[in-house]
Structures are given as C-alpha cells and as structure tokens.
Amino acid sequence: MTRRDRTAHFDLERMRARQVVAAPEVKPRARSGPLRLALFAVIVLGVGGAAIGLVANRLATPVAADASALQVRGSMSGLEPMALTVKAGQVVKLELTSLDTPFHSDGGGWHQFKVDELGIDFKVGPESSEVFEFTAPTTPGTYTYYCDICCGGKENPTMVGSLTVTA
Ligand SMILES: [Cu+2]
C-alpha cells in the first residue's frame, strides 16, 4: 500500500463512518393520535364541503330574474339556446346569464350576446345575469348571434346561435 492508497482508504472509512452517524433519526411524533385524527377529519370535511358546494353551484340553474324575458345562458360549454325566434318590430327583452365563475382564465367568466347586423352587443359578468332590450328589425330574416369573449369566440360553433325574425 502506498501512502496515497492508505490516505484514500482512510477517507473511505471516514465517509462510511459519517454515513452511519448521519443515519436518519426517528423524530418523535409532533401530535398525539386523536388530535391528528381530528385535524384530518376537519380538513376532509372542509375540502369535501367546499367541493360539494362548487359542484352544486355549478349544477344549479339560476332562476330567471325576469320571466318575461328571453333567456340566454353562457358557459364554457357554449351559448344556450342556440336558436331564438322573435317577431319583426317587436321590443325584445333578453336576459343574459353567465354560469361561469370569475376564475376562468379564458374570459374571466364573462359572456356576450352579439349580433353584428343589429348593433347588439350585450355582455354579462361571471355568475350574474342582466336584462337587456332591443327592437327586432322590421324585415324578417335570420341573424347570427355569438359570444366573442371566450373559447375561440365566433369560430367556436357552440358560441354561436341563430336569431330568426318572423313576420
Ligand atoms: Cu362566451
């Protein structure tokens, strides 16, 4: 064994020794059993409750504030209904509802009811509804309404509907 070999060997031994010393200690439990269980239960109930609340909120169809108004709902799954019929020259009340929360990165929960030819551009914020009014054109025809805020806007077939004006 050369001196260098011996030194290397010694280092190796020292490293092994250090590893033994550095073996993980078993830490004493921070909390007693029942307390941990209670804490766990509180967390589970809290998270579970919040999740159920979110789902229920999502599934609940908002009650129309104005029953006499045409109802249009916007969500990430599209505009609903996708077809509306009004009479020529009629003053139309339209209630636009957004079912989405403000946490959507795409549009922040806002939706729109836009008809280019009629100069209509109604917008509604997250989880709210608003009643708008417009006068239908006097000539019958079919117009396209759409939401251009989210999900690819007008190019998205679920964000488009047809407004039929009858005589
Ligand atoms: Cu939209």
Tab-separated table of N, CA, C and O in Angstrom, residues 70-131:
chain	number	residue	atom	x	y	z
A	70	LEU	N	-86.590	36.689	-22.808
A	70	LEU	CA	-85.964	35.522	-23.442
A	70	LEU	C	-84.719	35.210	-22.627
A	70	LEU	O	-83.985	36.113	-22.240
A	71	GLN	N	-84.478	33.927	-22.390
A	71	GLN	CA	-83.340	33.534	-21.565
A	71	GLN	C	-82.190	33.013	-22.431
A	71	GLN	O	-82.388	32.107	-23.238
A	72	VAL	N	-81.021	33.589	-22.233
A	72	VAL	CA	-79.827	33.085	-22.902
A	72	VAL	C	-78.758	32.899	-21.833
A	72	VAL	O	-78.478	33.809	-21.058
A	73	ARG	N	-78.213	31.674	-21.783
A	73	ARG	CA	-77.177	31.380	-20.792
A	73	ARG	C	-75.854	31.100	-21.491
A	73	ARG	O	-75.820	30.398	-22.504
A	74	GLY	N	-74.813	31.674	-20.936
A	74	GLY	CA	-73.470	31.438	-21.476
A	74	GLY	C	-72.635	30.700	-20.459
A	74	GLY	O	-72.668	31.019	-19.276
A	75	SER	N	-71.923	29.682	-20.931
A	75	SER	CA	-70.977	28.980	-20.069
A	75	SER	C	-69.836	28.505	-20.958
A	75	SER	O	-69.878	28.688	-22.173
A	76	MET	N	-68.862	27.860	-20.343
A	76	MET	CA	-67.734	27.362	-21.125
A	76	MET	C	-68.184	26.305	-22.136
A	76	MET	O	-67.473	26.006	-23.082
A	77	SER	N	-69.370	25.718	-21.919
A	77	SER	CA	-69.838	24.735	-22.899
A	77	SER	C	-70.668	25.372	-24.011
A	77	SER	O	-71.156	24.674	-24.894
A	78	GLY	N	-70.829	26.675	-23.970
A	78	GLY	CA	-71.470	27.347	-25.096
A	78	GLY	C	-72.617	28.253	-24.707
A	78	GLY	O	-72.877	28.481	-23.531
A	79	LEU	N	-73.285	28.764	-25.734
A	79	LEU	CA	-74.478	29.585	-25.533
A	79	LEU	C	-75.681	28.652	-25.623
A	79	LEU	O	-75.715	27.729	-26.435
A	80	GLU	N	-76.680	28.948	-24.807
A	80	GLU	CA	-77.856	28.084	-24.771
A	80	GLU	C	-79.084	28.965	-24.530
A	80	GLU	O	-79.077	29.759	-23.594
A	81	PRO	N	-80.108	28.902	-25.337
A	81	PRO	CA	-80.264	28.035	-26.513
A	81	PRO	C	-79.451	28.550	-27.706
A	81	PRO	O	-78.925	29.663	-27.660
A	82	MET	N	-79.407	27.747	-28.744
A	82	MET	CA	-78.649	28.142	-29.932
A	82	MET	C	-79.569	28.632	-31.045
A	82	MET	O	-79.118	28.842	-32.172
A	83	ALA	N	-80.845	28.803	-30.718
A	83	ALA	CA	-81.788	29.377	-31.680
A	83	ALA	C	-82.862	30.148	-30.927
A	83	ALA	O	-83.353	29.704	-29.894
A	84	LEU	N	-83.179	31.340	-31.441
A	84	LEU	CA	-84.214	32.183	-30.844
A	84	LEU	C	-85.095	32.698	-31.968
A	84	LEU	O	-84.620	32.911	-33.095
A	85	THR	N	-86.378	32.898	-31.665
A	85	THR	CA	-87.289	33.458	-32.657
A	85	THR	C	-88.006	34.659	-32.052
A	85	THR	O	-88.506	34.583	-30.930
A	86	VAL	N	-88.020	35.751	-32.783
A	86	VAL	CA	-88.731	36.960	-32.346
A	86	VAL	C	-89.578	37.477	-33.517
A	86	VAL	O	-89.370	37.082	-34.672
A	87	LYS	N	-90.513	38.368	-33.220
A	87	LYS	CA	-91.356	38.944	-34.267
A	87	LYS	C	-90.754	40.248	-34.771
A	87	LYS	O	-90.153	41.003	-33.994
A	88	ALA	N	-90.933	40.482	-36.053
A	88	ALA	CA	-90.421	41.718	-36.664
A	88	ALA	C	-90.978	42.937	-35.928
A	88	ALA	O	-92.174	42.999	-35.628
A	89	GLY	N	-90.109	43.863	-35.613
A	89	GLY	CA	-90.529	45.093	-34.961
A	89	GLY	C	-90.816	44.980	-33.474
A	89	GLY	O	-91.091	45.978	-32.798
A	90	GLN	N	-90.732	43.788	-32.952
A	90	GLN	CA	-91.035	43.549	-31.530
A	90	GLN	C	-89.933	44.112	-30.626
A	90	GLN	O	-88.749	44.040	-30.955
A	91	VAL	N	-90.372	44.670	-29.507
A	91	VAL	CA	-89.388	45.067	-28.498
A	91	VAL	C	-89.078	43.814	-27.681
A	91	VAL	O	-89.968	43.239	-27.057
A	92	VAL	N	-87.841	43.390	-27.745
A	92	VAL	CA	-87.454	42.112	-27.145
A	92	VAL	C	-86.682	42.346	-25.849
A	92	VAL	O	-85.740	43.148	-25.809
A	93	LYS	N	-87.121	41.664	-24.817
A	93	LYS	CA	-86.349	41.664	-23.571
A	93	LYS	C	-85.546	40.367	-23.537
A	93	LYS	O	-86.093	39.284	-23.787
A	94	LEU	N	-84.281	40.497	-23.276
A	94	LEU	CA	-83.413	39.328	-23.277
A	94	LEU	C	-82.579	39.333	-22.002
A	94	LEU	O	-81.898	40.314	-21.697
A	95	GLU	N	-82.695	38.248	-21.258
A	95	GLU	CA	-81.888	38.130	-20.043
A	95	GLU	C	-80.697	37.238	-20.331
A	95	GLU	O	-80.840	36.068	-20.687
A	96	LEU	N	-79.526	37.827	-20.184
A	96	LEU	CA	-78.277	37.101	-20.446
A	96	LEU	C	-77.639	36.712	-19.118
A	96	LEU	O	-77.466	37.556	-18.239
A	97	THR	N	-77.347	35.434	-18.983
A	97	THR	CA	-76.789	34.906	-17.730
A	97	THR	C	-75.446	34.238	-17.997
A	97	THR	O	-75.305	33.499	-18.973
A	98	SER	N	-74.492	34.510	-17.145
A	98	SER	CA	-73.232	33.767	-17.209
A	98	SER	C	-73.203	32.767	-16.067
A	98	SER	O	-73.386	33.133	-14.908
A	99	LEU	N	-72.992	31.505	-16.408
A	99	LEU	CA	-72.944	30.446	-15.393
A	99	LEU	C	-71.530	30.242	-14.865
A	99	LEU	O	-71.316	29.448	-13.953
A	100	ASP	N	-70.582	30.933	-15.448
A	100	ASP	CA	-69.181	30.681	-15.102
A	100	ASP	C	-68.679	31.557	-13.957
A	100	ASP	O	-69.160	32.665	-13.760
A	101	THR	N	-67.708	31.009	-13.250
A	101	THR	CA	-67.082	31.736	-12.144
A	101	THR	C	-66.029	32.699	-12.697
A	101	THR	O	-65.609	32.558	-13.847
A	102	PRO	N	-65.602	33.655	-11.882
A	102	PRO	CA	-64.568	34.585	-12.362
A	102	PRO	C	-63.200	33.938	-12.496
A	102	PRO	O	-62.251	34.593	-12.938
A	103	PHE	N	-63.083	32.647	-12.122
A	103	PHE	CA	-61.770	32.014	-12.116
A	103	PHE	C	-61.366	31.409	-13.452
A	103	PHE	O	-60.315	30.793	-13.563
A	104	HIS	N	-62.215	31.582	-14.480
A	104	HIS	CA	-61.848	31.072	-15.794
A	104	HIS	C	-60.777	31.981	-16.400
A	104	HIS	O	-60.976	33.182	-16.505
A	105	SER	N	-59.676	31.353	-16.779
A	105	SER	CA	-58.583	32.153	-17.353
A	105	SER	C	-58.988	32.683	-18.727
A	105	SER	O	-58.481	33.684	-19.197
A	106	ASP	N	-59.951	31.998	-19.348
A	106	ASP	CA	-60.383	32.378	-20.688
A	106	ASP	C	-61.647	33.243	-20.597
A	106	ASP	O	-62.758	32.751	-20.631
A	107	GLY	N	-61.454	34.543	-20.438
A	107	GLY	CA	-62.604	35.447	-20.413
A	107	GLY	C	-63.079	35.844	-19.032
A	107	GLY	O	-63.973	36.681	-18.910
A	108	GLY	N	-62.520	35.232	-17.989
A	108	GLY	CA	-62.875	35.600	-16.616
A	108	GLY	C	-64.338	35.395	-16.261
A	108	GLY	O	-64.866	36.062	-15.381
A	109	GLY	N	-65.013	34.472	-16.973
A	109	GLY	CA	-66.413	34.184	-16.673
A	109	GLY	C	-67.400	35.114	-17.374
A	109	GLY	O	-68.593	35.029	-17.129
A	110	TRP	N	-66.915	35.986	-18.223
A	110	TRP	CA	-67.797	36.889	-18.976
A	110	TRP	C	-68.306	36.200	-20.237
A	110	TRP	O	-67.594	35.414	-20.859
A	111	HIS	N	-69.552	36.529	-20.615
A	111	HIS	CA	-70.101	36.053	-21.881
A	111	HIS	C	-70.836	37.193	-22.563
A	111	HIS	O	-71.155	38.215	-21.933
A	112	GLN	N	-71.112	36.954	-23.818
A	112	GLN	CA	-71.601	38.039	-24.670
A	112	GLN	C	-72.733	37.536	-25.570
A	112	GLN	O	-72.792	36.345	-25.904
A	113	PHE	N	-73.594	38.458	-25.941
A	113	PHE	CA	-74.632	38.182	-26.939
A	113	PHE	C	-74.474	39.299	-27.969
A	113	PHE	O	-74.827	40.454	-27.721
A	114	LYS	N	-73.916	38.957	-29.110
A	114	LYS	CA	-73.558	39.976	-30.089
A	114	LYS	C	-74.213	39.642	-31.432
A	114	LYS	O	-74.162	38.485	-31.887
A	115	VAL	N	-74.845	40.647	-32.045
A	115	VAL	CA	-75.387	40.491	-33.398
A	115	VAL	C	-74.868	41.679	-34.208
A	115	VAL	O	-75.297	42.819	-34.006
A	116	ASP	N	-73.930	41.390	-35.072
A	116	ASP	CA	-73.252	42.467	-35.805
A	116	ASP	C	-74.229	43.360	-36.581
A	116	ASP	O	-74.187	44.581	-36.462
A	117	GLU	N	-75.130	42.714	-37.376
A	117	GLU	CA	-76.023	43.472	-38.265
A	117	GLU	C	-76.986	44.372	-37.500
A	117	GLU	O	-77.476	45.356	-38.047
A	118	LEU	N	-77.304	44.012	-36.260
A	118	LEU	CA	-78.302	44.769	-35.494
A	118	LEU	C	-77.654	45.702	-34.460
A	118	LEU	O	-78.354	46.362	-33.694
A	119	GLY	N	-76.343	45.737	-34.444
A	119	GLY	CA	-75.646	46.607	-33.498
A	119	GLY	C	-75.853	46.194	-32.043
A	119	GLY	O	-75.771	47.016	-31.134
A	120	ILE	N	-76.144	44.911	-31.827
A	120	ILE	CA	-76.366	44.414	-30.461
A	120	ILE	C	-75.056	43.868	-29.910
A	120	ILE	O	-74.373	43.090	-30.578
A	121	ASP	N	-74.724	44.303	-28.696
A	121	ASP	CA	-73.515	43.797	-28.038
A	121	ASP	C	-73.738	43.826	-26.532
A	121	ASP	O	-73.409	44.791	-25.861
A	122	PHE	N	-74.363	42.765	-26.030
A	122	PHE	CA	-74.652	42.667	-24.600
A	122	PHE	C	-73.581	41.795	-23.952
A	122	PHE	O	-73.204	40.764	-24.492
A	123	LYS	N	-73.149	42.235	-22.758
A	123	LYS	CA	-72.142	41.441	-22.033
A	123	LYS	C	-72.585	41.253	-20.592
A	123	LYS	O	-73.181	42.159	-20.008
A	124	VAL	N	-72.249	40.099	-20.055
A	124	VAL	CA	-72.602	39.831	-18.657
A	124	VAL	C	-71.405	39.217	-17.929
A	124	VAL	O	-70.672	38.416	-18.486
A	125	GLY	N	-71.224	39.664	-16.682
A	125	GLY	CA	-70.089	39.207	-15.875
A	125	GLY	C	-70.328	37.838	-15.259
A	125	GLY	O	-71.417	37.276	-15.373
A	126	PRO	N	-69.288	37.314	-14.594
A	126	PRO	CA	-69.365	35.966	-14.023
A	126	PRO	C	-70.499	35.793	-13.018
A	126	PRO	O	-70.765	36.685	-12.217
A	127	GLU	N	-71.164	34.657	-13.116
A	127	GLU	CA	-72.226	34.252	-12.183
A	127	GLU	C	-73.242	35.356	-11.924
A	127	GLU	O	-73.595	35.640	-10.788
A	128	SER	N	-73.669	35.973	-13.008
A	128	SER	CA	-74.679	37.012	-12.854
A	128	SER	C	-75.551	37.037	-14.095
A	128	SER	O	-75.270	36.365	-15.090
A	129	SER	N	-76.620	37.811	-14.024
A	129	SER	CA	-77.471	37.947	-15.193
A	129	SER	C	-77.969	39.386	-15.289
A	129	SER	O	-78.028	40.108	-14.287
A	130	GLU	N	-78.275	39.761	-16.517
A	130	GLU	CA	-78.716	41.129	-16.755
A	130	GLU	C	-79.779	41.106	-17.848
A	130	GLU	O	-79.693	40.307	-18.775
A	131	VAL	N	-80.769	41.982	-17.710
A	131	VAL	CA	-81.840	42.047	-18.701
A	131	VAL	C	-81.549	43.209	-19.660
A	131	VAL	O	-81.303	44.335	-19.220
